[in-house]
Amino acid sequence: MSQKKYTLAEFFCGCGGTSRGFTRSGRFRVALGNDVKPEALKTFQFNHRHDDLPPATICQDIRLLDVDTIHETLKGQGIAQGDLDCMIGGPPCQGFSQLRRTEQRDKGKIVKFSGYSQLAHDPRNDLVLRYLEVAEALQPKFLVIENVPQMLNHGFQGRLGKLSELVIQMLERDLGYKVEVAVVNCADYGVPQLRERAIFIASSIGSASFPKFTHADPSKSKLLAEGRKPWVTVADAIGDLREPSLHVDELGGGPQDLYGENPSEYAQSMRTSGAFPFNHVTRSYKQSVLNIIKEMRPGQTWDAESERMRAKYARAIAKMARDKNILPEEAKLALVQTGSINPAFYKDYYWSAYSRLAWDAPALTITANANFLGSGRFSHPTEMRGITMREAARLQSFDDDFRFVTSCDDEADTARMGTGMDMIGEAVPPLLSQAIAVHLAAQLDAREESVNVSTKAKAKSGGMHAAV
């Protein structure tokens, strides 16, 4: 007996990390994806091309998107007004352009919430407010908001209070939802990455709750004894991928030997393409960058490694100064000129700059800047390079069949690393969204069963009265 598939509309969908998890749960059909970035939406469309009914897409700023258009789009997907099961999105709450409201945007507004004035007068909150307005119009049974943990402490310009508190107030008081909020570590849901996210789950069909954690820090023996698995490590995630070459990745084919032997349980679950890992491409780096990462040990910070290298250099400087009877400054200059000293290690960089991933632990947060090794711990644990798009995708829990289309003009273009890394770093890890999807589907199943039982009882009662 096949299980019912529920419906999902995703706003701020990006390349589709959230919808990938909902799709892989087997319990949801993605009906709509909305975003302002064409390349990301192209990737979203490409990865849903084989759906029984591919989702509709709208490439437009949500603040300029009226609700009538959304209703008509969902109607074309067979979803009547008020019948949407789940709406999900991660509206940025800070740092975006201050697009002012227009007549077109105001046409789509349904009500003024109790906290409207506080949100409306801080233009950084436009996207959050508009997302709630759309939710009021669509009335999904579940509403999910995903964001950075800092959202929970984000205040207002010239005002007291927190954005998260007003969001909860609007959801509960104005929209009638029951709400639960938590900061979750994606590693606790099997993602090989220490990535924290603030999640709001709002329910109109009962109490809101979160899926149970499936994994735990391996040092927490009590949690492991309770049935949780150890965190998935970098080695588990990418250890089976062979070293890539500098080449153009193509959708239609490629080298077949990029998979190594003895994949971990996690790696095996990622091998969905059946051919080879798409987007497993790297780029060339300046020699000055390679000279830095060759000295970095896996899992160490820039602070620790630069301190270690400075101590090593100090010994070399003292020895040369003593042996050649010259000043330390002269010895240092001579060692720099011969390449024995890398002056980069005398600079103060971000604490995780140029760091190598550690094989035996989850990765740190994969960001949109993962293409730039000086921006964080994005260097391969042992090889002289940064991670590939596919390795970054594995660390975000994207399966290997998910392809990142990096050009709107050429569907086969999957090798523009900057564009691809932006999509990967900004995405919701599919394993996190899959856990949420399974959890919400179980609650929707329970509601369906309750409605069916009630309907049968009423029908039986009606038959008895008719007989009398």
Short mmCIF file of C-alpha atoms in Angstrom, two decimals:
data_model
loop_
_atom_site.label_atom_id
_atom_site.label_comp_id
_atom_site.label_asym_id
_atom_site.label_seq_id
_atom_site.Cartn_x
_atom_site.Cartn_y
_atom_site.Cartn_z
CA MET A 1 0.00 0.00 0.00
CA SER A 2 1.54 3.29 -1.13
CA GLN A 3 1.63 6.16 1.32
CA LYS A 4 0.00 9.47 0.55
CA LYS A 5 2.31 12.21 -0.66
CA TYR A 6 1.73 15.61 0.85
CA THR A 7 2.40 18.97 -0.80
CA LEU A 8 5.23 21.43 -0.23
CA ALA A 9 5.83 25.01 -1.35
CA GLU A 10 9.34 26.32 -0.82
CA PHE A 11 10.25 30.01 -0.75
CA PHE A 12 13.86 31.25 -0.83
CA CYS A 13 14.44 27.77 -2.26
CA GLY A 14 17.93 28.36 -3.66
CA CYS A 15 19.16 25.27 -5.46
CA GLY A 16 16.70 23.08 -3.56
CA GLY A 17 18.39 21.58 -0.51
CA THR A 18 15.18 21.61 1.50
CA SER A 19 13.05 20.13 -1.26
CA ARG A 20 15.69 17.45 -1.91
CA GLY A 21 15.26 16.21 1.63
CA PHE A 22 11.47 16.35 1.43
CA THR A 23 11.56 14.46 -1.89
CA ARG A 24 13.96 11.81 -0.58
CA SER A 25 11.64 11.21 2.36
CA GLY A 26 9.20 9.73 -0.13
CA ARG A 27 6.33 11.54 1.61
CA PHE A 28 6.14 14.91 -0.14
CA ARG A 29 5.57 16.28 -3.61
CA VAL A 30 7.24 19.63 -4.23
CA ALA A 31 4.70 21.93 -5.87
CA LEU A 32 6.45 25.30 -5.95
CA GLY A 33 9.92 26.81 -5.72
CA ASN A 34 10.54 30.55 -5.47
CA ASP A 35 13.85 32.41 -5.47
CA VAL A 36 15.49 35.50 -6.97
CA LYS A 37 18.70 33.81 -8.17
CA PRO A 38 18.37 32.43 -11.73
CA GLU A 39 21.23 29.90 -11.49
CA ALA A 40 19.92 28.50 -8.23
CA LEU A 41 16.40 28.19 -9.64
CA LYS A 42 17.80 26.54 -12.78
CA THR A 43 19.44 23.93 -10.56
CA PHE A 44 16.17 23.51 -8.62
CA GLN A 45 14.30 22.87 -11.88
CA PHE A 46 16.94 20.50 -13.26
CA ASN A 47 16.86 18.27 -10.20
CA HIS A 48 13.06 18.00 -10.25
CA ARG A 49 12.84 17.35 -14.00
CA HIS A 50 11.93 13.68 -13.52
CA ASP A 51 9.19 14.28 -10.93
CA ASP A 52 5.78 12.89 -11.91
CA LEU A 53 4.59 16.48 -11.81
CA PRO A 54 7.59 18.86 -11.76
CA PRO A 55 7.14 21.85 -9.46
CA ALA A 56 6.26 25.28 -10.75
CA THR A 57 8.97 27.91 -10.29
CA ILE A 58 8.78 31.67 -9.87
CA CYS A 59 11.96 33.72 -10.24
CA GLN A 60 10.96 36.89 -8.44
CA ASP A 61 11.54 38.75 -5.20
CA ILE A 62 8.88 37.55 -2.77
CA ARG A 63 8.25 41.18 -1.79
CA LEU A 64 7.03 41.87 -5.33
CA LEU A 65 5.08 38.64 -5.66
CA ASP A 66 1.33 39.02 -5.08
CA VAL A 67 -0.60 36.21 -3.46
CA ASP A 68 -3.03 35.87 -6.37
CA THR A 69 -0.14 34.73 -8.54
CA ILE A 70 0.89 32.21 -5.89
CA HIS A 71 -2.68 30.90 -5.58
CA GLU A 72 -2.97 30.50 -9.36
CA THR A 73 0.39 28.75 -9.54
CA LEU A 74 -0.59 26.27 -6.83
CA LYS A 75 -3.98 25.78 -8.49
CA GLY A 76 -2.09 24.70 -11.60
CA GLN A 77 -0.41 22.09 -9.39
CA GLY A 78 -3.79 20.79 -8.27
CA ILE A 79 -3.73 22.52 -4.87
CA ALA A 80 -6.84 24.47 -3.93
CA GLN A 81 -6.64 27.50 -1.66
CA GLY A 82 -6.18 26.34 1.93
CA ASP A 83 -5.10 22.80 0.98
CA LEU A 84 -1.31 23.25 1.05
CA ASP A 85 0.27 20.86 3.55
CA CYS A 86 3.62 22.52 4.20
CA MET A 87 5.34 25.81 3.46
CA ILE A 88 9.02 26.22 4.20
CA GLY A 89 11.63 28.92 3.73
CA GLY A 90 14.59 30.73 5.20
CA PRO A 91 13.94 34.47 4.84
CA PRO A 92 17.14 36.41 5.59
CA CYS A 93 16.59 38.83 8.46
CA GLN A 94 19.65 41.01 7.99
CA GLY A 95 22.05 42.30 5.42
CA PHE A 96 19.79 42.40 2.36
CA SER A 97 18.92 45.38 0.17
CA GLN A 98 16.38 47.79 1.57
CA LEU A 99 13.74 47.36 -1.13
CA ARG A 100 10.86 49.61 -0.24
CA ARG A 101 7.29 48.45 -0.39
CA THR A 102 5.45 49.11 -3.64
CA GLU A 103 1.80 49.25 -4.63
CA GLN A 104 2.21 45.79 -6.16
CA ARG A 105 3.55 44.41 -2.88
CA ASP A 106 0.82 46.06 -0.82
CA LYS A 107 -1.86 44.44 -3.00
CA GLY A 108 -0.75 41.08 -1.70
CA LYS A 109 -0.97 42.02 1.95
CA ILE A 110 -3.88 40.38 3.76
CA VAL A 111 -3.74 41.66 7.33
CA LYS A 112 -1.61 43.84 9.52
CA PHE A 113 -0.24 41.64 12.24
CA SER A 114 -0.01 42.69 15.86
CA GLY A 115 3.74 43.19 15.51
CA TYR A 116 3.55 44.64 11.99
CA SER A 117 4.65 48.17 12.80
CA GLN A 118 7.77 47.02 14.60
CA LEU A 119 8.80 44.79 11.71
CA ALA A 120 7.72 47.12 8.92
CA HIS A 121 9.79 50.09 10.01
CA ASP A 122 13.05 48.15 9.93
CA PRO A 123 13.66 47.42 6.22
CA ARG A 124 16.00 44.55 7.08
CA ASN A 125 12.92 42.61 8.14
CA ASP A 126 11.00 42.98 4.87
CA LEU A 127 11.60 39.38 3.80
CA VAL A 128 10.54 37.92 7.13
CA LEU A 129 7.38 40.01 7.16
CA ARG A 130 6.47 39.17 3.59
CA TYR A 131 7.03 35.46 4.25
CA LEU A 132 4.53 35.63 7.12
CA GLU A 133 2.05 37.53 4.94
CA VAL A 134 2.27 34.81 2.29
CA ALA A 135 1.79 32.16 4.98
CA GLU A 136 -1.34 33.98 6.17
CA ALA A 137 -2.69 33.81 2.63
CA LEU A 138 -1.78 30.18 1.90
CA GLN A 139 -2.74 28.79 5.33
CA PRO A 140 -0.47 25.72 5.18
CA LYS A 141 -0.97 23.05 7.81
CA PHE A 142 2.72 23.32 8.68
CA LEU A 143 4.97 26.35 8.37
CA VAL A 144 8.73 25.96 8.77
CA ILE A 145 11.24 28.80 9.03
CA GLU A 146 14.97 28.09 8.84
CA ASN A 147 17.66 30.65 9.57
CA VAL A 148 20.98 31.32 11.25
CA PRO A 149 20.96 31.09 15.07
CA GLN A 150 21.64 34.83 15.30
CA MET A 151 18.06 35.42 14.16
CA LEU A 152 16.90 34.52 17.66
CA ASN A 153 18.83 37.45 19.13
CA HIS A 154 18.32 39.94 16.29
CA GLY A 155 16.86 43.20 17.63
CA PHE A 156 15.34 46.21 15.94
CA GLN A 157 16.69 49.56 14.87
CA GLY A 158 15.95 51.94 17.72
CA ARG A 159 13.63 49.47 19.45
CA LEU A 160 13.75 46.93 22.21
CA GLY A 161 12.72 43.36 21.56
CA LYS A 162 13.79 40.48 19.36
CA LEU A 163 12.71 39.54 15.87
CA SER A 164 12.12 35.91 16.89
CA GLU A 165 9.74 36.94 19.68
CA LEU A 166 7.61 38.96 17.27
CA VAL A 167 7.61 36.14 14.72
CA ILE A 168 6.34 33.71 17.36
CA GLN A 169 3.73 36.25 18.49
CA MET A 170 2.48 36.69 14.92
CA LEU A 171 2.35 32.96 14.25
CA GLU A 172 0.49 32.16 17.46
CA ARG A 173 -1.74 35.18 18.02
CA ASP A 174 -2.47 36.28 14.45
CA LEU A 175 -2.26 33.06 12.44
CA GLY A 176 -3.39 30.55 15.06
CA TYR A 177 -0.40 28.23 14.91
CA LYS A 178 1.28 26.36 17.73
CA VAL A 179 5.01 26.99 17.54
CA GLU A 180 8.22 25.32 18.65
CA VAL A 181 11.65 26.90 18.14
CA ALA A 182 15.07 25.36 18.58
CA VAL A 183 18.67 25.75 17.51
CA VAL A 184 19.71 22.41 16.06
CA ASN A 185 23.13 21.08 15.12
CA CYS A 186 22.86 19.40 11.73
CA ALA A 187 25.43 16.80 12.83
CA ASP A 188 22.78 15.44 15.21
CA TYR A 189 20.71 14.46 12.16
CA GLY A 190 23.52 12.66 10.34
CA VAL A 191 24.95 15.60 8.38
CA PRO A 192 28.79 15.45 8.43
CA GLN A 193 29.00 19.08 9.44
CA LEU A 194 28.84 21.11 12.66
CA ARG A 195 26.27 23.52 11.28
CA GLU A 196 23.80 25.15 13.64
CA ARG A 197 20.45 26.43 12.40
CA ALA A 198 17.49 28.10 14.07
CA ILE A 199 14.30 26.26 13.14
CA PHE A 200 10.70 27.39 13.72
CA ILE A 201 8.05 24.69 13.28
CA ALA A 202 4.47 25.96 13.33
CA SER A 203 1.46 23.63 13.23
CA SER A 204 -2.22 24.37 12.67
CA ILE A 205 -3.29 20.73 13.22
CA GLY A 206 -1.93 20.11 16.70
CA SER A 207 1.11 20.70 18.84
CA ALA A 208 4.41 21.45 17.10
CA SER A 209 7.47 19.33 17.76
CA PHE A 210 10.89 18.39 16.39
CA PRO A 211 12.13 15.06 15.04
CA LYS A 212 14.33 13.09 17.40
CA PHE A 213 18.08 13.31 16.98
CA THR A 214 19.66 10.33 15.25
CA HIS A 215 23.36 11.01 15.90
CA ALA A 216 25.53 12.33 18.72
CA ASP A 217 29.03 13.45 19.63
CA PRO A 218 30.97 10.17 19.92
CA SER A 219 32.32 11.32 23.29
CA LYS A 220 28.77 11.28 24.71
CA SER A 221 28.65 7.57 25.54
CA LYS A 222 25.27 7.87 27.29
CA LEU A 223 23.61 9.16 24.12
CA LEU A 224 25.23 6.43 22.04
CA ALA A 225 23.98 3.84 24.53
CA GLU A 226 20.47 5.19 24.00
CA GLY A 227 20.68 4.27 20.33
CA ARG A 228 22.13 7.28 18.60
CA LYS A 229 24.88 6.78 16.03
CA PRO A 230 28.21 8.64 16.24
CA TRP A 231 28.49 11.84 14.22
CA VAL A 232 29.34 11.27 10.56
CA THR A 233 32.94 12.33 9.90
CA VAL A 234 34.71 13.93 6.95
CA ALA A 235 36.33 10.55 6.24
CA ASP A 236 32.88 8.93 6.16
CA ALA A 237 31.62 11.63 3.82
CA ILE A 238 34.38 12.09 1.23
CA GLY A 239 37.00 9.43 1.93
CA ASP A 240 35.77 7.31 -1.00
CA LEU A 241 36.23 10.07 -3.60
CA ARG A 242 39.43 9.86 -5.61
CA GLU A 243 41.54 12.93 -6.27
CA PRO A 244 39.94 14.95 -9.07
CA SER A 245 41.72 16.43 -12.04
CA LEU A 246 41.36 19.91 -13.45
CA HIS A 247 38.69 19.26 -16.08
CA VAL A 248 35.30 20.42 -17.22
CA ASP A 249 32.55 18.35 -15.70
CA GLU A 250 29.74 17.45 -18.09
CA LEU A 251 26.28 16.17 -17.41
CA GLY A 252 26.41 13.63 -20.20
CA GLY A 253 29.44 11.65 -19.10
CA GLY A 254 32.85 11.69 -17.49
CA PRO A 255 35.50 9.56 -15.84
CA GLN A 256 34.16 6.43 -14.19
CA ASP A 257 36.97 5.90 -11.69
CA LEU A 258 36.35 8.76 -9.25
CA TYR A 259 34.73 6.38 -6.78
CA GLY A 260 37.16 4.56 -4.53
CA GLU A 261 36.68 1.24 -2.80
CA ASN A 262 35.12 0.42 0.57
CA PRO A 263 32.71 3.35 0.92
CA SER A 264 31.32 4.08 4.37
CA GLU A 265 27.62 3.60 5.09
CA TYR A 266 27.15 7.33 4.59
CA ALA A 267 29.13 7.43 1.33
CA GLN A 268 27.19 4.47 -0.01
CA SER A 269 23.94 6.30 0.70
CA MET A 270 25.25 9.27 -1.30
CA ARG A 271 26.12 7.17 -4.37
CA THR A 272 22.83 7.62 -6.17
CA SER A 273 24.08 8.58 -9.63
CA GLY A 274 25.19 5.07 -10.60
CA ALA A 275 27.94 6.46 -12.82
CA PHE A 276 30.26 8.99 -11.24
CA PRO A 277 30.03 11.92 -8.85
CA PHE A 278 29.03 15.00 -10.84
CA ASN A 279 30.63 18.36 -9.98
CA HIS A 280 33.72 16.60 -8.57
CA VAL A 281 35.98 19.28 -10.01
CA THR A 282 38.62 21.47 -8.48
CA ARG A 283 40.48 24.59 -9.49
CA SER A 284 44.08 25.67 -9.59
CA TYR A 285 45.46 27.74 -6.73
CA LYS A 286 48.27 30.26 -6.55
CA GLN A 287 51.57 28.87 -5.38
CA SER A 288 51.48 31.26 -2.43
CA VAL A 289 48.25 29.58 -1.26
CA LEU A 290 49.66 26.09 -1.79
CA ASN A 291 52.75 27.07 0.21
CA ILE A 292 50.48 27.83 3.15
CA ILE A 293 48.24 24.77 3.10
CA LYS A 294 51.17 22.36 2.68
CA GLU A 295 52.26 23.34 6.20
CA MET A 296 48.78 23.01 7.71
CA ARG A 297 47.89 19.87 9.64
CA PRO A 298 44.36 18.41 9.46
CA GLY A 299 41.91 19.93 11.91
CA GLN A 300 44.23 22.62 13.24
CA THR A 301 43.43 26.34 13.40
CA TRP A 302 45.36 29.17 11.80
CA ASP A 303 46.26 30.51 15.25
CA ALA A 304 47.81 27.21 16.34
CA GLU A 305 49.59 26.54 13.06
CA SER A 306 50.98 30.05 12.65
CA GLU A 307 52.27 29.91 16.24
CA ARG A 308 53.91 26.55 15.51
CA MET A 309 55.50 27.83 12.30
CA ARG A 310 56.75 31.04 13.94
CA ALA A 311 58.44 28.99 16.65
CA LYS A 312 60.03 26.81 13.95
CA TYR A 313 61.19 29.89 12.05
CA ALA A 314 62.58 31.49 15.23
CA ARG A 315 64.86 28.48 15.73
CA ALA A 316 66.04 28.65 12.11
CA ILE A 317 66.68 32.40 12.37
CA ALA A 318 68.66 32.03 15.60
CA LYS A 319 70.79 29.24 14.11
CA MET A 320 71.63 31.17 10.92
CA ALA A 321 72.36 34.36 12.86
CA ARG A 322 74.69 32.43 15.15
CA ASP A 323 76.40 30.40 12.40
CA LYS A 324 76.95 33.36 10.09
CA ASN A 325 77.41 35.97 12.78
CA ILE A 326 74.68 38.22 11.37
CA LEU A 327 71.72 40.05 12.85
CA PRO A 328 68.46 38.10 13.30
CA GLU A 329 66.71 40.51 10.91
CA GLU A 330 69.28 39.72 8.24
CA ALA A 331 68.92 36.00 8.84
CA LYS A 332 65.13 36.23 8.56
CA LEU A 333 65.36 38.12 5.26
CA ALA A 334 67.79 35.56 3.87
CA LEU A 335 65.53 32.66 4.87
CA VAL A 336 62.51 34.38 3.29
CA GLN A 337 64.44 34.88 0.06
CA THR A 338 65.43 31.21 -0.11
CA GLY A 339 61.86 30.10 0.62
CA SER A 340 62.72 28.57 3.99
CA ILE A 341 60.35 31.00 5.69
CA ASN A 342 56.84 31.72 4.46
CA PRO A 343 56.05 35.30 5.57
CA ALA A 344 52.32 34.52 5.45
CA PHE A 345 52.64 32.80 8.83
CA TYR A 346 53.51 36.14 10.42
CA LYS A 347 50.09 37.52 9.47
CA ASP A 348 46.95 37.41 11.59
CA TYR A 349 44.16 35.77 9.63
CA TYR A 350 40.70 34.53 10.59
CA TRP A 351 41.11 31.68 13.09
CA SER A 352 40.17 28.93 10.63
CA ALA A 353 41.72 30.50 7.53
CA TYR A 354 43.56 28.06 5.23
CA SER A 355 42.81 25.23 7.67
CA ARG A 356 42.53 21.62 6.56
CA LEU A 357 39.48 19.53 7.33
CA ALA A 358 39.98 16.84 9.98
CA TRP A 359 39.33 13.29 8.78
CA ASP A 360 37.97 12.07 12.12
CA ALA A 361 35.37 14.77 12.83
CA PRO A 362 32.49 16.51 11.07
CA ALA A 363 33.39 19.55 8.99
CA LEU A 364 32.90 23.06 10.26
CA THR A 365 30.13 25.06 8.59
CA ILE A 366 30.37 24.95 4.80
CA THR A 367 29.70 28.48 3.57
CA ALA A 368 29.23 30.20 0.23
CA ASN A 369 32.91 31.18 0.48
CA ALA A 370 34.16 27.59 0.46
CA ASN A 371 35.82 28.35 -2.87
CA PHE A 372 38.27 30.65 -1.06
CA LEU A 373 40.66 28.78 1.22
CA GLY A 374 41.47 31.91 3.21
CA SER A 375 37.82 32.15 4.31
CA GLY A 376 37.71 29.04 6.49
CA ARG A 377 38.48 25.34 6.91
CA PHE A 378 37.92 24.32 3.31
CA SER A 379 41.21 22.61 2.41
CA HIS A 380 41.30 18.87 1.80
CA PRO A 381 42.66 16.93 4.81
CA THR A 382 45.70 15.58 2.95
CA GLU A 383 45.76 16.72 -0.67
CA MET A 384 47.19 20.02 -1.91
CA ARG A 385 43.89 21.64 -2.84
CA GLY A 386 40.58 22.92 -1.62
CA ILE A 387 37.53 20.71 -1.56
CA THR A 388 35.58 20.18 -4.77
CA MET A 389 31.95 21.13 -5.28
CA ARG A 390 31.00 17.48 -4.89
CA GLU A 391 32.94 17.15 -1.64
CA ALA A 392 31.27 20.30 -0.30
CA ALA A 393 27.92 18.88 -1.42
CA ARG A 394 28.63 15.57 0.36
CA LEU A 395 29.45 17.52 3.53
CA GLN A 396 26.07 19.24 3.12
CA SER A 397 24.43 15.79 2.58
CA PHE A 398 23.50 16.26 -1.10
CA ASP A 399 23.48 12.89 -2.83
CA ASP A 400 25.72 12.44 -5.89
CA ASP A 401 22.87 12.54 -8.38
CA PHE A 402 22.08 16.12 -7.42
CA ARG A 403 23.76 18.31 -10.02
CA PHE A 404 24.59 21.96 -9.64
CA VAL A 405 23.90 23.82 -12.89
CA THR A 406 26.16 26.87 -12.80
CA SER A 407 24.95 28.69 -15.92
CA CYS A 408 21.46 29.79 -16.90
CA ASP A 409 22.44 29.64 -20.58
CA ASP A 410 23.92 26.15 -20.61
CA GLU A 411 22.28 23.33 -18.69
CA ALA A 412 25.43 21.22 -19.11
CA ASP A 413 27.65 23.82 -17.44
CA THR A 414 28.40 22.45 -13.98
CA ALA A 415 31.99 23.59 -13.50
CA ARG A 416 31.81 27.25 -12.40
CA MET A 417 33.00 26.72 -8.86
CA GLY A 418 32.14 30.12 -7.45
CA THR A 419 28.50 29.84 -8.49
CA GLY A 420 28.28 26.22 -7.39
CA MET A 421 29.82 26.85 -3.98
CA ASP A 422 27.42 29.75 -3.42
CA MET A 423 24.48 27.41 -3.96
CA ILE A 424 25.93 24.65 -1.79
CA GLY A 425 26.93 26.91 1.10
CA GLU A 426 23.57 28.68 1.22
CA ALA A 427 21.51 25.49 1.11
CA VAL A 428 19.66 23.67 3.87
CA PRO A 429 21.28 20.23 4.32
CA PRO A 430 18.90 17.68 2.74
CA LEU A 431 19.31 15.21 5.62
CA LEU A 432 18.06 17.85 8.06
CA SER A 433 15.03 18.64 5.90
CA GLN A 434 14.42 14.91 5.32
CA ALA A 435 14.18 14.33 9.08
CA ILE A 436 11.71 17.21 9.35
CA ALA A 437 9.72 15.88 6.38
CA VAL A 438 9.35 12.38 7.85
CA HIS A 439 8.30 13.88 11.19
CA LEU A 440 5.68 16.18 9.66
CA ALA A 441 4.35 13.42 7.41
CA ALA A 442 3.72 11.22 10.45
CA GLN A 443 1.63 13.99 12.01
CA LEU A 444 -0.27 14.53 8.77
CA ASP A 445 -0.91 10.77 8.59
CA ALA A 446 -2.34 10.83 12.11
CA ARG A 447 -4.62 13.71 11.18
CA GLU A 448 -5.80 11.89 8.04
CA GLU A 449 -6.57 8.78 10.08
CA SER A 450 -8.45 10.84 12.66
CA VAL A 451 -10.52 12.53 9.95
CA ASN A 452 -11.30 9.18 8.32
CA VAL A 453 -12.41 7.65 11.62
CA SER A 454 -14.59 10.68 12.36
CA THR A 455 -16.14 10.58 8.88
CA LYS A 456 -16.94 6.87 9.18
CA ALA A 457 -18.46 7.39 12.62
CA LYS A 458 -20.69 10.19 11.34
CA ALA A 459 -21.74 8.09 8.35
CA LYS A 460 -22.61 5.17 10.62
CA SER A 461 -24.52 7.44 12.98
CA GLY A 462 -26.42 8.95 10.05
CA GLY A 463 -27.36 5.49 8.78
CA MET A 464 -28.69 4.47 12.18
CA HIS A 465 -30.88 7.59 12.40
CA ALA A 466 -32.19 6.96 8.90
CA ALA A 467 -33.11 3.38 9.84
CA VAL A 468 -35.06 4.63 12.82
#
